[in-house]
Amino acid sequence: MSKDALTIDAVMGTYNRFPITLTRGEGSYVTDSNGCRYLDYTSGIATCNLGHRPAQVQAALSAQLDALWHVSNLYHIEPQQALAEALVSQTCFDQVFFGNSGAEANEGAIKLARRYQQIVKGNKRFEVVTFNQSFHGRTLATLSATGQTKIQEGFEPKMPGFRYVAYNDQAALNDLIHDDTAAVMLELVQGEGGVIPADQAWVSDVVKRCQDAGVLVIVDEIQTGVGRTGTLYCYQQYGFEPDILTSAKGLGSGLPIGAVLAKHAVATAFSPGTHGSTFGGNPLVTTAGLATLKVITATGFLTEVQQKAARFNQGLQSLQKKYAAIQSVRGKGFLIGLELSTQAIDYVNRAREKYQLLLVVAGPQVLRILPPLNTTEEEMASALQAIDDLFAEMQMQQ
Ligand SMILES: *Cc1c(COP(=O)(O)O)cnc(C)c1O
């Protein structure tokens, strides 16, 4: 068979890409290869939480580019140590393991929970309970952890050791924990599953049942973390302390990094030689992470995010009253979902083509809006105006 370079894309077709190529980014804006400028309210899917090329991160990275790129974890790494200490000082956790992505962080968390139960506690527990419509990643273990059959289709057999329970469902909690259960893993706002926040009372019940049974609580904060919901991590709004937390997306301002944060008693299960990652916590990505965290935890930054997000949400609530197509506005902070009565992708396409506003979906009927945390009042006003005009136009066409 001959290769037909003209008709076969050299990049595998795992993504349905929009027909534009983005070549530059600055703050809340990106520019495509035709010079067209867009307001980017996708933030690289909750990754560029400080917008594109934030000055503080760029400066730190430039200095690190001149010093050291990679050495492996056979040696101590200054920015890795500093980022771990910064994360620990801002959270209830004691120790951090670094990997390269969200899925890798969740893999690490699952391994850590099993090993803690089996080696530290000396029991045979292995099962990790997750929730319907959850999303935990695309590797074999994390797609098995994901409570959506469409993510698993064609990759059977699933990895054993996962069980799914209904989300936000008090009655289902009677079946939450079995004798084999090692951990419960949950998103405090289901991101890919449709921007669905967990109910406070339900979370408290989940946590209490786990604590009573010696089952670990893992929060997957890969999308909700790094200020996205108005606090550094979302669990800080729910009044409990998880045993393990996974972070990725926003942590590196666009550089690939993942992290497993854990309480010391749990973290001890990872003794030398039990887990690893060649690139994990490398000097460049942890420099980006440290600079990002410095901005987000600076005095007043997150308070301002909460206030801006509240005003932006009020604007969206007003649009909900105006347009029947918007069924509800939900989420937390700057992780926002508009539940629609029709296909959300049509709105994403029109917003990009006519209003130069980039949005993303979360499931077929949810329009997801992810502004950079440092977006300005002017940018929020222009986004609200564009969304208003967009819904007016789409309503006319129906
Ligand atoms: C994006 C995401 C993941 C997977 O992260 P990758 O970096 O794509 O592997 C896992 N969990 C949640 C909640 C996510 O939003």
Coordinates of C-alpha atoms in Angstrom, one line a residue, residues 39-194:
L39 CA -11.3 36.3 23.2
D40 CA -10.2 32.9 24.6
Y41 CA -12.8 31.9 27.3
T42 CA -11.7 28.2 27.1
S43 CA -8.3 28.9 28.7
G44 CA -6.9 25.8 27.0
I45 CA -9.6 23.8 28.9
A46 CA -9.0 25.3 32.4
T47 CA -5.2 25.2 31.8
C48 CA -4.1 28.8 31.0
N49 CA -5.7 30.1 34.2
L50 CA -3.6 33.3 34.0
G51 CA -4.2 33.7 30.3
H52 CA -1.6 33.2 27.7
R53 CA 2.1 33.8 28.5
P54 CA 1.6 35.6 31.8
A55 CA 4.5 37.9 32.4
Q56 CA 5.5 36.5 35.8
V57 CA 5.6 32.9 34.5
Q58 CA 7.4 33.9 31.3
A59 CA 10.1 35.7 33.3
A60 CA 10.7 32.8 35.6
L61 CA 10.8 30.4 32.6
S62 CA 13.2 32.5 30.7
A63 CA 15.6 32.5 33.6
Q64 CA 15.2 28.7 34.0
L65 CA 15.8 28.2 30.3
D66 CA 19.2 29.7 30.8
A67 CA 20.0 27.6 33.9
L68 CA 18.7 23.9 33.6
W69 CA 16.1 22.0 31.6
H70 CA 16.2 18.4 32.8
V71 CA 18.2 16.2 35.1
S72 CA 15.8 13.3 36.1
N73 CA 14.7 12.6 39.6
L74 CA 18.1 11.0 40.5
Y75 CA 19.0 14.4 41.9
H76 CA 17.4 17.1 44.0
I77 CA 15.7 19.8 41.9
E78 CA 15.3 23.3 43.4
P79 CA 12.0 24.4 41.7
Q80 CA 10.4 21.0 42.3
Q81 CA 11.2 21.3 46.0
A82 CA 10.0 24.9 46.1
L83 CA 6.7 24.0 44.3
A84 CA 6.1 21.1 46.6
E85 CA 6.6 23.3 49.7
A86 CA 4.4 26.0 48.2
L87 CA 1.6 23.5 47.6
V88 CA 1.9 22.0 51.0
S89 CA 1.9 25.4 52.7
Q90 CA -1.4 26.4 51.0
T91 CA -3.3 23.1 51.5
C92 CA -4.0 20.4 54.2
F93 CA -1.5 18.1 52.5
D94 CA 2.1 17.2 53.6
Q95 CA 3.8 15.7 50.5
V96 CA 3.7 15.9 46.7
F97 CA 4.5 13.6 43.9
F98 CA 4.9 15.1 40.4
G99 CA 4.0 13.6 37.0
N100 CA 3.2 15.1 33.6
S101 CA -0.6 15.1 33.2
G102 CA -3.9 14.7 34.9
A103 CA -4.3 11.1 34.0
E104 CA -0.8 10.3 35.3
A105 CA -1.7 12.1 38.6
N106 CA -4.9 10.0 38.9
E107 CA -2.9 6.8 38.1
G108 CA -0.5 7.8 40.9
A109 CA -3.4 8.5 43.3
I110 CA -5.0 5.1 42.6
K111 CA -1.7 3.3 43.1
L112 CA -1.0 5.3 46.3
A113 CA -4.5 4.4 47.7
R114 CA -4.1 0.7 47.0
R115 CA -0.5 0.5 48.3
Y116 CA -1.5 2.4 51.5
Q117 CA -4.3 0.0 52.2
Q118 CA -2.2 -3.1 51.3
I119 CA 1.2 -2.2 52.7
V120 CA 0.7 0.4 55.4
K121 CA -2.6 -0.9 56.7
G122 CA -2.0 -4.5 55.9
N123 CA -5.4 -5.3 54.5
K124 CA -6.5 -6.5 51.0
R125 CA -8.6 -3.5 49.9
F126 CA -8.1 -2.5 46.3
E127 CA -11.4 -1.1 44.9
V128 CA -11.7 2.5 44.0
V129 CA -15.3 3.8 43.8
T130 CA -16.0 6.7 41.4
F131 CA -19.3 8.3 40.2
N132 CA -21.5 8.1 37.1
Q133 CA -20.6 10.8 34.5
S134 CA -17.2 11.4 36.1
F135 CA -14.1 11.9 34.1
H136 CA -10.7 10.9 35.3
G137 CA -8.6 10.5 32.2
R138 CA -7.7 8.4 29.1
T139 CA -5.1 5.9 30.3
L140 CA -6.4 2.3 30.8
A141 CA -6.7 2.7 34.6
T142 CA -8.2 6.2 34.5
L143 CA -10.7 5.4 31.7
S144 CA -11.7 2.4 33.8
A145 CA -12.2 4.8 36.7
T146 CA -14.3 7.1 34.5
G147 CA -18.0 6.6 34.9
Q148 CA -18.9 7.1 31.2
T149 CA -19.2 4.0 28.9
K150 CA -18.5 6.1 25.8
I151 CA -14.9 6.7 27.1
Q152 CA -14.4 3.0 27.6
E153 CA -16.0 1.7 24.3
G154 CA -13.6 -0.5 22.3
F155 CA -10.9 -0.6 25.0
E156 CA -12.3 -3.6 26.9
P157 CA -11.5 -5.3 29.1
K158 CA -11.6 -2.5 31.6
M159 CA -9.1 -2.6 34.3
P160 CA -10.7 -4.4 37.3
G161 CA -11.1 -2.7 40.7
F162 CA -13.5 0.1 39.9
R163 CA -17.2 0.5 40.8
Y164 CA -19.5 3.4 40.0
V165 CA -22.2 5.0 42.1
A166 CA -24.7 7.7 41.4
Y167 CA -23.4 11.3 41.9
N168 CA -25.2 13.7 44.3
D169 CA -27.5 10.8 45.2
Q170 CA -28.0 10.4 49.0
A171 CA -29.8 7.1 48.7
A172 CA -27.0 5.5 46.6
L173 CA -24.6 6.1 49.5
N174 CA -25.8 3.0 51.2
D175 CA -23.9 1.1 48.5
L176 CA -20.9 3.4 48.6
I177 CA -18.4 1.2 50.6
H178 CA -17.8 -2.5 50.3
D179 CA -15.3 -4.7 52.3
D180 CA -12.8 -4.4 49.4
T181 CA -13.1 -0.6 49.0
A182 CA -9.8 1.2 49.3
A183 CA -10.8 4.7 48.3
V184 CA -13.6 6.9 46.9
M185 CA -12.5 9.3 44.1
L186 CA -14.6 12.3 43.2
E187 CA -14.8 15.6 41.4
L188 CA -16.2 18.4 43.4
V189 CA -17.5 19.9 40.2
Q190 CA -17.9 17.3 37.4
G191 CA -16.2 19.1 34.5
E192 CA -16.4 17.0 31.4
G193 CA -19.6 15.4 32.8
G194 CA -21.5 18.7 32.3

